[in-house]
GROMACS .gro file of C-alpha atoms in nm:
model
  389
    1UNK     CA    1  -2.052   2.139   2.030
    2UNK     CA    2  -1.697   2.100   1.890
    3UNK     CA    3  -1.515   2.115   2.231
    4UNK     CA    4  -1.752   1.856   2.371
    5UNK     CA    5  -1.709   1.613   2.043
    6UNK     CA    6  -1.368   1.616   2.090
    7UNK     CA    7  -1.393   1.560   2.440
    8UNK     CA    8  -1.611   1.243   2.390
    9UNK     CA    9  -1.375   1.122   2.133
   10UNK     CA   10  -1.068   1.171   2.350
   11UNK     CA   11  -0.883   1.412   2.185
   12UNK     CA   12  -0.614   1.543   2.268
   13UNK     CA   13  -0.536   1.235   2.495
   14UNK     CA   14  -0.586   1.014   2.221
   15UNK     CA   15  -0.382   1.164   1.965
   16UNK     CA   16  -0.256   1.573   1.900
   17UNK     CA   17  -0.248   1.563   1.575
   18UNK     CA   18  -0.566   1.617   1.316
   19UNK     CA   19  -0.559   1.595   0.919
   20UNK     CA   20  -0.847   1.779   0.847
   21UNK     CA   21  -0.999   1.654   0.516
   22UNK     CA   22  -1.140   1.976   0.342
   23UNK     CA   23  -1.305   1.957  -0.014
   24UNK     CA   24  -1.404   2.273   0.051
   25UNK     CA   25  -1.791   2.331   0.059
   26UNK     CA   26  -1.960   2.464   0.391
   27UNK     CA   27  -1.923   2.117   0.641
   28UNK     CA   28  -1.561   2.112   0.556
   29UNK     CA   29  -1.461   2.437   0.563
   30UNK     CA   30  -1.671   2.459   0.917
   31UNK     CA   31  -1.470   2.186   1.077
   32UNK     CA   32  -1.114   2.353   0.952
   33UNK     CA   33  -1.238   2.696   1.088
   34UNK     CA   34  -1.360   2.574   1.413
   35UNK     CA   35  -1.090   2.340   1.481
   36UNK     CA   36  -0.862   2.622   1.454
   37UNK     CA   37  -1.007   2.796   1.703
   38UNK     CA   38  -1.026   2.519   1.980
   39UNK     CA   39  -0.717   2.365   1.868
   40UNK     CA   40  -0.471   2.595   2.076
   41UNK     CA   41  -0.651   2.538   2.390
   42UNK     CA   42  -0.627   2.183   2.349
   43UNK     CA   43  -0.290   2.162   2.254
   44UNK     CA   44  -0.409   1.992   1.894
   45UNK     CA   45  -0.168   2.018   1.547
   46UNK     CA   46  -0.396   2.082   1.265
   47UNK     CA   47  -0.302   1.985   0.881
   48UNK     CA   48  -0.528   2.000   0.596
   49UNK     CA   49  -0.540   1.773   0.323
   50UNK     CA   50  -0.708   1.797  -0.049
   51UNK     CA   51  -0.756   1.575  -0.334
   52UNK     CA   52  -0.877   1.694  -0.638
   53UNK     CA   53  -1.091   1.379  -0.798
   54UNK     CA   54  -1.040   1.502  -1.152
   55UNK     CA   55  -1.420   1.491  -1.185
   56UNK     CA   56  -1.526   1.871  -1.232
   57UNK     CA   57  -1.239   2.030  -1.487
   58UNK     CA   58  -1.222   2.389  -1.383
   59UNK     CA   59  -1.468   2.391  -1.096
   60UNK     CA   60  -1.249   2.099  -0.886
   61UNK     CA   61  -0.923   2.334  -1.017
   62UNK     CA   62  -1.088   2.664  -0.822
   63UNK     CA   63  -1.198   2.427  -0.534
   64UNK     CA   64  -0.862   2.352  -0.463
   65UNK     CA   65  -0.650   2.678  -0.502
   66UNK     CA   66  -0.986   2.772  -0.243
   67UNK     CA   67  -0.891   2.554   0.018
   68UNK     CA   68  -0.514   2.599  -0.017
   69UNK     CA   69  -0.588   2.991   0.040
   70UNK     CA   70  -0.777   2.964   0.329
   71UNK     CA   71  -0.521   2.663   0.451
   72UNK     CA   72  -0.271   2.959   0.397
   73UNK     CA   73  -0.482   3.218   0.572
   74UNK     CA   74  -0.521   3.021   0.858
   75UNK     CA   75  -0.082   2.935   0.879
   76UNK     CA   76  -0.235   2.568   0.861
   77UNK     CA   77   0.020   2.317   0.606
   78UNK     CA   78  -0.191   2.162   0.326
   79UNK     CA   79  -0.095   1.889   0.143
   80UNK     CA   80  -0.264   1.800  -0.190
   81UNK     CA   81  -0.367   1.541  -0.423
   82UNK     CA   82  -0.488   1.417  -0.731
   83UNK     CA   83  -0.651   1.095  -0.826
   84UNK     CA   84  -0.811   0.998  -1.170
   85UNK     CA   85  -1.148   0.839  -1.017
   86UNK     CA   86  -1.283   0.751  -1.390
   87UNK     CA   87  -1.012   0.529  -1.427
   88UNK     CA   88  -1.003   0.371  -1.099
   89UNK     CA   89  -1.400   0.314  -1.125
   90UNK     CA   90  -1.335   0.162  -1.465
   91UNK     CA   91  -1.038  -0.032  -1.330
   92UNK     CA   92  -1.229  -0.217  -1.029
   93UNK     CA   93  -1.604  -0.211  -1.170
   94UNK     CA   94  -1.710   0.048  -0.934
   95UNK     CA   95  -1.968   0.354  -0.946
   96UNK     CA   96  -1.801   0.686  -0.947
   97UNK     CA   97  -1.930   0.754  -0.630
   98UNK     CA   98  -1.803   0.447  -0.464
   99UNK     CA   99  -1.461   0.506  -0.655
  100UNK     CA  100  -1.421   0.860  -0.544
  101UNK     CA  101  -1.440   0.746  -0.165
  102UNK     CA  102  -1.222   0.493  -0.207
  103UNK     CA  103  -0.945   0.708  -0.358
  104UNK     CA  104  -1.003   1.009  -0.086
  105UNK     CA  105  -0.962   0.780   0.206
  106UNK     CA  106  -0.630   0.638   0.056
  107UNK     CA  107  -0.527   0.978   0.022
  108UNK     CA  108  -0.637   1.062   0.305
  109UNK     CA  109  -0.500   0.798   0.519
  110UNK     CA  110  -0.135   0.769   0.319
  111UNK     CA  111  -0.109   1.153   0.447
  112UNK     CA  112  -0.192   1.091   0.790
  113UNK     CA  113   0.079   0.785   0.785
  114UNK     CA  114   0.347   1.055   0.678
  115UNK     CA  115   0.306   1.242   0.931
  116UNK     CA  116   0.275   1.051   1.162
  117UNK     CA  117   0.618   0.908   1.057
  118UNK     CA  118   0.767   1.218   1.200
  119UNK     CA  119   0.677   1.169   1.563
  120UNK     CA  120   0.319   1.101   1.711
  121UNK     CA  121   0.041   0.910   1.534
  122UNK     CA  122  -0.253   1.169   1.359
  123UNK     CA  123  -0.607   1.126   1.324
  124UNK     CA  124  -0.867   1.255   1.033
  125UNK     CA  125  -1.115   1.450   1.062
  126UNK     CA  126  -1.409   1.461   0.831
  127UNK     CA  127  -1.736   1.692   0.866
  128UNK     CA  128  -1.984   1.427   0.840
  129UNK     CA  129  -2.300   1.619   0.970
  130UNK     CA  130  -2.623   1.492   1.143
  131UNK     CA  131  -2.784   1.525   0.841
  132UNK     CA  132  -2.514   1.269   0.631
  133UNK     CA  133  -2.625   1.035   0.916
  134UNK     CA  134  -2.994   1.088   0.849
  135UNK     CA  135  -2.913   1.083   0.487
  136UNK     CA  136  -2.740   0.740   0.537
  137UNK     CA  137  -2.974   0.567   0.779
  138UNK     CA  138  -3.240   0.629   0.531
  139UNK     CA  139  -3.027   0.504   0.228
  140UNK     CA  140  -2.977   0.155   0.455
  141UNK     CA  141  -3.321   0.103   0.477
  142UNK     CA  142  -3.410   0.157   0.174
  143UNK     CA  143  -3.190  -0.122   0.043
  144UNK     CA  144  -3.227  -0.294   0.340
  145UNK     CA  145  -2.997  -0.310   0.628
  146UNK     CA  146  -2.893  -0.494   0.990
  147UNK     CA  147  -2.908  -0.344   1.272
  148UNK     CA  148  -2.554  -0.328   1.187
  149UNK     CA  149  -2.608  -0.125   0.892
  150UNK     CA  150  -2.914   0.077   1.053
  151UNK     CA  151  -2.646   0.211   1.328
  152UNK     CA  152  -2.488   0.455   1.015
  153UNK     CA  153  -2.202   0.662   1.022
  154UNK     CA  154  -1.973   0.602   1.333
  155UNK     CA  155  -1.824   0.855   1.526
  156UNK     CA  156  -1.459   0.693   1.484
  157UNK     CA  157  -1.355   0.431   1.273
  158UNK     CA  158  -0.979   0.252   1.193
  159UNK     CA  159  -0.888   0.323   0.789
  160UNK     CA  160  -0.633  -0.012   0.843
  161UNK     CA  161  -0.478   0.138   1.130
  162UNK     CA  162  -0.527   0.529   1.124
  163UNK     CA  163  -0.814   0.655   1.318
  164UNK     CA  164  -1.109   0.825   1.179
  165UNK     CA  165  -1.352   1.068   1.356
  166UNK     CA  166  -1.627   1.270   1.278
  167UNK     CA  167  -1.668   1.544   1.510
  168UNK     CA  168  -1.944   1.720   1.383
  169UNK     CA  169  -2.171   1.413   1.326
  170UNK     CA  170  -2.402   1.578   1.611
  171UNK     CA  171  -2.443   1.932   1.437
  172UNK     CA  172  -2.714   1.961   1.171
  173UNK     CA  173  -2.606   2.172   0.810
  174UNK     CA  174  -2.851   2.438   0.878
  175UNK     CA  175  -2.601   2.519   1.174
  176UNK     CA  176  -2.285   2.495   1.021
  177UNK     CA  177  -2.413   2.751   0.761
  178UNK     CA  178  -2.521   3.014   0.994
  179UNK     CA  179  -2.182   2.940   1.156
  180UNK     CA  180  -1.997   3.062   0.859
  181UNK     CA  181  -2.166   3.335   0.760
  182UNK     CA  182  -2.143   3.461   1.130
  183UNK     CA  183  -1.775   3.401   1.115
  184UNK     CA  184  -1.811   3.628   0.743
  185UNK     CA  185  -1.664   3.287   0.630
  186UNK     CA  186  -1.709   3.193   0.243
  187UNK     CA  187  -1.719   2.822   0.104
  188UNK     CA  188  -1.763   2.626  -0.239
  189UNK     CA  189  -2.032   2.512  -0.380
  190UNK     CA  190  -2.017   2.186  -0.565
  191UNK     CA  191  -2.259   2.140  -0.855
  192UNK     CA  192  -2.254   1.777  -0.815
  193UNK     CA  193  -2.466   1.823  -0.494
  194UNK     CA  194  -2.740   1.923  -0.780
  195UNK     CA  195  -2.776   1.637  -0.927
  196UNK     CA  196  -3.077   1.423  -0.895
  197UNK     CA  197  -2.937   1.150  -1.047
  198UNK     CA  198  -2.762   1.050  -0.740
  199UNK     CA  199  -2.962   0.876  -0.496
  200UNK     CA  200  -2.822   1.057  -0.215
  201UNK     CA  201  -2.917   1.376  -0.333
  202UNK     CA  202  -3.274   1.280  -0.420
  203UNK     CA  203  -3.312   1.144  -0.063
  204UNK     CA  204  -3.129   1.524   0.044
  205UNK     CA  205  -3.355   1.730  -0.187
  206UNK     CA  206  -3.647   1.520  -0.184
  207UNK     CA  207  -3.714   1.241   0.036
  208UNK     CA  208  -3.600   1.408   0.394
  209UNK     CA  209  -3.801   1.786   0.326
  210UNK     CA  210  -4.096   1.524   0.224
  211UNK     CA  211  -4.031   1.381   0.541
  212UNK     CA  212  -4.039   1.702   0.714
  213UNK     CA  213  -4.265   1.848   0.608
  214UNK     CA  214  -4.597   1.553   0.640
  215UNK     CA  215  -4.408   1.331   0.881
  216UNK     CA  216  -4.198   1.466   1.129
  217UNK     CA  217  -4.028   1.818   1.159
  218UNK     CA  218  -3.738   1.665   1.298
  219UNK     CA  219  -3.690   1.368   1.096
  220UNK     CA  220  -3.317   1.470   1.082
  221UNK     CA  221  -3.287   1.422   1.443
  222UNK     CA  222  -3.481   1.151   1.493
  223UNK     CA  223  -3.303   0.972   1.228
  224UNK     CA  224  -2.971   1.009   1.397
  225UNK     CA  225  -3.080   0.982   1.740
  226UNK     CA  226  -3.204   0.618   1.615
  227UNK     CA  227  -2.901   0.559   1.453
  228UNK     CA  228  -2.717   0.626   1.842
  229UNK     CA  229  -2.922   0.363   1.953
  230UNK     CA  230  -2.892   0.120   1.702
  231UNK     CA  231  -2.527   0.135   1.742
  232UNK     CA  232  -2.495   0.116   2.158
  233UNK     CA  233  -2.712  -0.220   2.104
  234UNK     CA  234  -2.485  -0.329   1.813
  235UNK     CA  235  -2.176  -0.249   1.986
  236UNK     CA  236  -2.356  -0.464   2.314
  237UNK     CA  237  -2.377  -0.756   2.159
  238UNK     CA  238  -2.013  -0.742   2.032
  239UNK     CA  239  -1.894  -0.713   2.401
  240UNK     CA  240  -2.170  -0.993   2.457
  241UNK     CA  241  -2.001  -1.162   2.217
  242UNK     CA  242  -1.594  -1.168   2.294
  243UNK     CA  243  -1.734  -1.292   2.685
  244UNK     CA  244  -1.848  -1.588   2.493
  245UNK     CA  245  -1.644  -1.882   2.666
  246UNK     CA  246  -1.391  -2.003   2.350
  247UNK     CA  247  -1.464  -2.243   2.141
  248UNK     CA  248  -1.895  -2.114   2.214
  249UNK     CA  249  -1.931  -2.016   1.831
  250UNK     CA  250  -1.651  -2.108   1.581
  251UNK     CA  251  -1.822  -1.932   1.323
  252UNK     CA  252  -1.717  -1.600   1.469
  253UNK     CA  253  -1.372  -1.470   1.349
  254UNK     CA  254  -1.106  -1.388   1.628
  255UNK     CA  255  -0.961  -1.044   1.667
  256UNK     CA  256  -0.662  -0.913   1.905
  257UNK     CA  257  -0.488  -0.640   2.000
  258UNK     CA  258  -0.101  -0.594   1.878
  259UNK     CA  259   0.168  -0.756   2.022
  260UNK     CA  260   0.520  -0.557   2.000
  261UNK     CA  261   0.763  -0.784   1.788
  262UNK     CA  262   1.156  -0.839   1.967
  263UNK     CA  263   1.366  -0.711   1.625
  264UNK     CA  264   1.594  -0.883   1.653
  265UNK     CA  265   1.462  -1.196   1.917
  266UNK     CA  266   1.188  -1.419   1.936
  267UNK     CA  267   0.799  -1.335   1.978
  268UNK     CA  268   0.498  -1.612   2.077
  269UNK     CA  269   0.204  -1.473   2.034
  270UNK     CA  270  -0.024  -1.746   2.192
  271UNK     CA  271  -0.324  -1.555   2.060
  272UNK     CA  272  -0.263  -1.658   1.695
  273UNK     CA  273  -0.080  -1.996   1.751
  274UNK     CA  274   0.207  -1.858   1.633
  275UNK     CA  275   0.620  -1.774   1.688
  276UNK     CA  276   0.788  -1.468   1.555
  277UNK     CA  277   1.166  -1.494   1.499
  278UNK     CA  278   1.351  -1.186   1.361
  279UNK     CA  279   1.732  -1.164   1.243
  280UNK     CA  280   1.969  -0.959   1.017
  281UNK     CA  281   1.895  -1.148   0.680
  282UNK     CA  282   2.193  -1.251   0.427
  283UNK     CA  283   1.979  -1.260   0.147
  284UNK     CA  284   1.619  -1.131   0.012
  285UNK     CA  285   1.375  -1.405   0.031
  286UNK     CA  286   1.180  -1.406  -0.277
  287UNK     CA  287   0.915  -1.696  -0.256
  288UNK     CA  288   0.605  -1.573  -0.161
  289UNK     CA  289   0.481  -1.892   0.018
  290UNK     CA  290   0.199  -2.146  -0.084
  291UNK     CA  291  -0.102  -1.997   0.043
  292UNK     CA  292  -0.205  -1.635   0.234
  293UNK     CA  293  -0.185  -1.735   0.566
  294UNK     CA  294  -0.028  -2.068   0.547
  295UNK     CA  295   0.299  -2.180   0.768
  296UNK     CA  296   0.582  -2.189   0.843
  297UNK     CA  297   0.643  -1.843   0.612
  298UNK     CA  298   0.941  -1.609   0.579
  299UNK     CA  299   0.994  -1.254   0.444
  300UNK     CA  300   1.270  -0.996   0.339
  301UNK     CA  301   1.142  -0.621   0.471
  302UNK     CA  302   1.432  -0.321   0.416
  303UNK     CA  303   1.518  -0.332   0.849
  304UNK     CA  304   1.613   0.106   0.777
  305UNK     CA  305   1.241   0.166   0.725
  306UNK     CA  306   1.136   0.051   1.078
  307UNK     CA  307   1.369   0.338   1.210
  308UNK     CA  308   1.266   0.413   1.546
  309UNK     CA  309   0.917   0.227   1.548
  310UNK     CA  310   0.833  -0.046   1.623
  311UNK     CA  311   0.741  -0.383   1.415
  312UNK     CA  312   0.353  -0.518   1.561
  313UNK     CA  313   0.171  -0.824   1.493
  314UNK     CA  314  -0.219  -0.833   1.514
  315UNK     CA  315  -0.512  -1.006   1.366
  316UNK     CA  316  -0.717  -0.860   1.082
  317UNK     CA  317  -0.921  -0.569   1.092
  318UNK     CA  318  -1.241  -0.450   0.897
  319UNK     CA  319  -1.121  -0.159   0.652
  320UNK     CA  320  -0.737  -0.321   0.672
  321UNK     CA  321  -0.549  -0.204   0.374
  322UNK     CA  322  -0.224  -0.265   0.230
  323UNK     CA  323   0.006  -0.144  -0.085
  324UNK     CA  324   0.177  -0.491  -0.214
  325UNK     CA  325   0.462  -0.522  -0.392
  326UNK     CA  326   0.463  -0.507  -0.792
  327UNK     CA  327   0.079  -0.385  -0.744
  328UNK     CA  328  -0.059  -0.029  -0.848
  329UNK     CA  329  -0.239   0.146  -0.584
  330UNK     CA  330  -0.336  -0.009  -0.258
  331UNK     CA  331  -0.598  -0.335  -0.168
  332UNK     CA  332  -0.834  -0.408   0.107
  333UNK     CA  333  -0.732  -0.726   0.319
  334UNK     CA  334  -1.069  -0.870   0.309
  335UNK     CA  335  -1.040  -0.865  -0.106
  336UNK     CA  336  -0.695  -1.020  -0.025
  337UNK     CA  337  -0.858  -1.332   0.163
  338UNK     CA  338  -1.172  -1.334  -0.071
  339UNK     CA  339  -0.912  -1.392  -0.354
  340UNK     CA  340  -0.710  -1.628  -0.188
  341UNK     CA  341  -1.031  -1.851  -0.064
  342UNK     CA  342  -0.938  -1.764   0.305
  343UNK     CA  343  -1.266  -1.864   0.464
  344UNK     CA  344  -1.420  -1.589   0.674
  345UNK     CA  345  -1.368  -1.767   1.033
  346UNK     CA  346  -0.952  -1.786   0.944
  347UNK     CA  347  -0.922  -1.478   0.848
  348UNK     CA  348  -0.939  -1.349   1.231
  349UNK     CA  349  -0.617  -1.612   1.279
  350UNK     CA  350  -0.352  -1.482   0.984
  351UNK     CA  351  -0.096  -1.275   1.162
  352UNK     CA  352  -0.064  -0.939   1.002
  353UNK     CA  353   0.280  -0.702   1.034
  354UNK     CA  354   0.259  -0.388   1.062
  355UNK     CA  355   0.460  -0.022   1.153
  356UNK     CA  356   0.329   0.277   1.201
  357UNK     CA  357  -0.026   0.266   1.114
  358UNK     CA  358   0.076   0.032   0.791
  359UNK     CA  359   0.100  -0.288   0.665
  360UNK     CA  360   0.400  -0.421   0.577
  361UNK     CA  361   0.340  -0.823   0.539
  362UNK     CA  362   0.073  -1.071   0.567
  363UNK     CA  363   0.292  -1.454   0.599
  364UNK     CA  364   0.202  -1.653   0.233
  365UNK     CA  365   0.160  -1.321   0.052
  366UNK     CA  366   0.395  -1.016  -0.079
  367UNK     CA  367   0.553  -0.768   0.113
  368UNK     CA  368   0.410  -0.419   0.085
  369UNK     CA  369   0.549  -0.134  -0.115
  370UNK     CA  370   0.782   0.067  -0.030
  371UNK     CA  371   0.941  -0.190   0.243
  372UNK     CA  372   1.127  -0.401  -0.020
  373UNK     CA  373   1.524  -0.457  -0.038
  374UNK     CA  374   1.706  -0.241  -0.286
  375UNK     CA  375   2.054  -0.252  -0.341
  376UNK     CA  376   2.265  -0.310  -0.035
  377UNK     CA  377   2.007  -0.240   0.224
  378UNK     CA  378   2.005  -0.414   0.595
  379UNK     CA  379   1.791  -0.702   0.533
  380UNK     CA  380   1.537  -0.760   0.866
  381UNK     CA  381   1.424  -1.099   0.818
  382UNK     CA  382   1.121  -1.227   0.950
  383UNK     CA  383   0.980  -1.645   1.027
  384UNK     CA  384   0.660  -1.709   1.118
  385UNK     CA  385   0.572  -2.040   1.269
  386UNK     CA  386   0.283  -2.273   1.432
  387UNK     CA  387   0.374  -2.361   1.801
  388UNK     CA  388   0.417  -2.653   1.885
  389UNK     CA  389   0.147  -2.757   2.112
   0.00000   0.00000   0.00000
């Protein structure tokens, strides 16, 4: 089932390199173990990657010298990391839950970044199961959901621009667990799954064995099997949708591929309305411009950091996140806009910079972290213009 999940997600042509998110109970410690079987035939470069949420005291400590044993075991690099969720949840008026997901995938996508850095983009890999999607679907309805929203937990997503799959999203938990103990494989077991005060784990422990037992025996599959064909029709009527003839619906925001910027040299990108110019800068820009989005707009970015990648503009993308400048911690693009009043059918138009999977500059707002001037650095600068029609 893993082979042929990998397969349909195009790995290894896609990408050969995996971060392997491991928490360490069963599904996790499943996908590590059986992607380090198959990787070798498929030519795929496993990494695992940890972060301890500072939830559980001495329970998350054992978790995580667990999965940096069997990491070792295995000859697989881990990298680690630790996040104070209270704080973060207190910080942005968030549940716990909704805090704790938001750190892992930052994590979790800042260590896929690094690496790739050092030659070839990586993926992550999480081990959402069939029964998360089942889990999720029913959640959605329950609170009432699109057929956007009915369609659950996608196979792949973008986290801004690292990929996410979810290779075992067609293998119920009852399988993964005789999987393990086949394999004489041991896992953690967090008490936090327990509790019933967490409305996933009521509709886990209550709702779906409810379900199966006076409803439907396989309520698990059926659940994700409607959740496949929610999706194909969703992801229809967005092809439906781009054939419109331009100008059909203005409500709709535009999207594009990336466009390669000339560093130095001169880029249209017709798509946007816009020119790129790029030069050797004499001195770091400062002003941050009058509005996100608004032109003409110029920026100072540290020209070393590009190395041997290359500088992209694009349009906005759902999940887009970026680490600004004299900011703690990193900030979806779509709060970015929201804040700045960029109305929802713009957004799609704002040219976004970026290198290597991250974002380095959106025109009329800061630079990100990490890609400012300091000291006598080669300064790349960067103009962003309307065409003249």
């Amino acid at each position: 089932q893993l082979r042929r999940s990998l397969r349909t997600l195009g790995i290894p042509a896609r990408t050969k390199r995996m971060l392997v998110a491991v928490s360490g109970g069963a599904d996790s410690v499943a996908l590590l173990v059986g992607l380090q079987r198959v990787a070798p035939g498929l030519g795929i470069q496993l990494r695992v990657a940890h972060l301890h949420h500072g939830l559980r005291g001495a329970e998350a400590d054992a978790d995580a010298r667990f999965v940096r044993a069997l990491a070792k075991r295995l000859k697989i690099l881990c990298v680690t990391g630790r996040a104070d969720v209270r704080a973060l949840a207190r910080k942005e008026k968030i549940s716990i839950e909704m805090a704790a997901r938001a750190a892992r995938y930052a994590f979790l996508a800042d260590a896929a970044r690094r690496w790739g850095r050092r030659g070839g983009a990586a993926a992550i890999a999480t081990a959402h199961t069939m029964n998360d999607q089942a889990e999720t679907v029913l959640l959605r309805l329950a609170r009432g959901a699109g057929l956007r929203g009915l369609a659950g937990i996608p196979p792949e997503r973008l986290e801004g621009e690292v990929r996410v799959v979810r290779p075992l999203l067609g293998v119920r938990r009852a399988a993964i667990e005789v999987f393990l103990k086949e394999a004489g494989q041991a896992w953690r077991e967090d008490s936090s799954n327990d509790d019933r005060a967490m409305l996933r784990n009521r509709v886990r422990h209550e709702v779906l064995p409810l379900l199966a037992a006076r409803l439907n025996p396989r309520i698990v599959e059926t659940l994700a099997r409607t959740a496949e064909i929610l999706r194909g029709e969703n992801e229809s009527r967005v092809g439906a949708s781009l054939a419109t003839p331009a100008g059909a619906d203005k409500r709709r925001p535009y999207k594009m591929g990336s466009i390669t910027v000339r560093v130095p040299g001169e880029t249209r990108v017709p798509e946007l309305g816009v020119g790129v110019e790029t030069c050797e800068g004499r001195k770091v820009i400062r002003e941050r411009g009058k509005a996100v989005g608004a032109l003409p707009a110029r920026a100072s970015i540290a020209w070393a950091r590009l190395g041997r990648r290359k500088l992209v503009v694009r349009s906005w993308r759902a999940g887009d996140r970026m680490a600004p400048l004299g900011m703690a911690g990193s900030k979806k693009l779509q709060d970015v806009f929201v804040d700045a009043k960029v109305p929802a059918a713009r957004r799609g138009r704002v040219p976004v910079f970026a290198c290597g999977g991250e974002i380095v500059w959106i025109p009329g707002y800061r630079v990100a972290r990490g890609w400012e001037i300091r000291g006598g650095e080669r300064i790349l600068e960067i103009r962003v213009a309307g065409e003249k029609k």
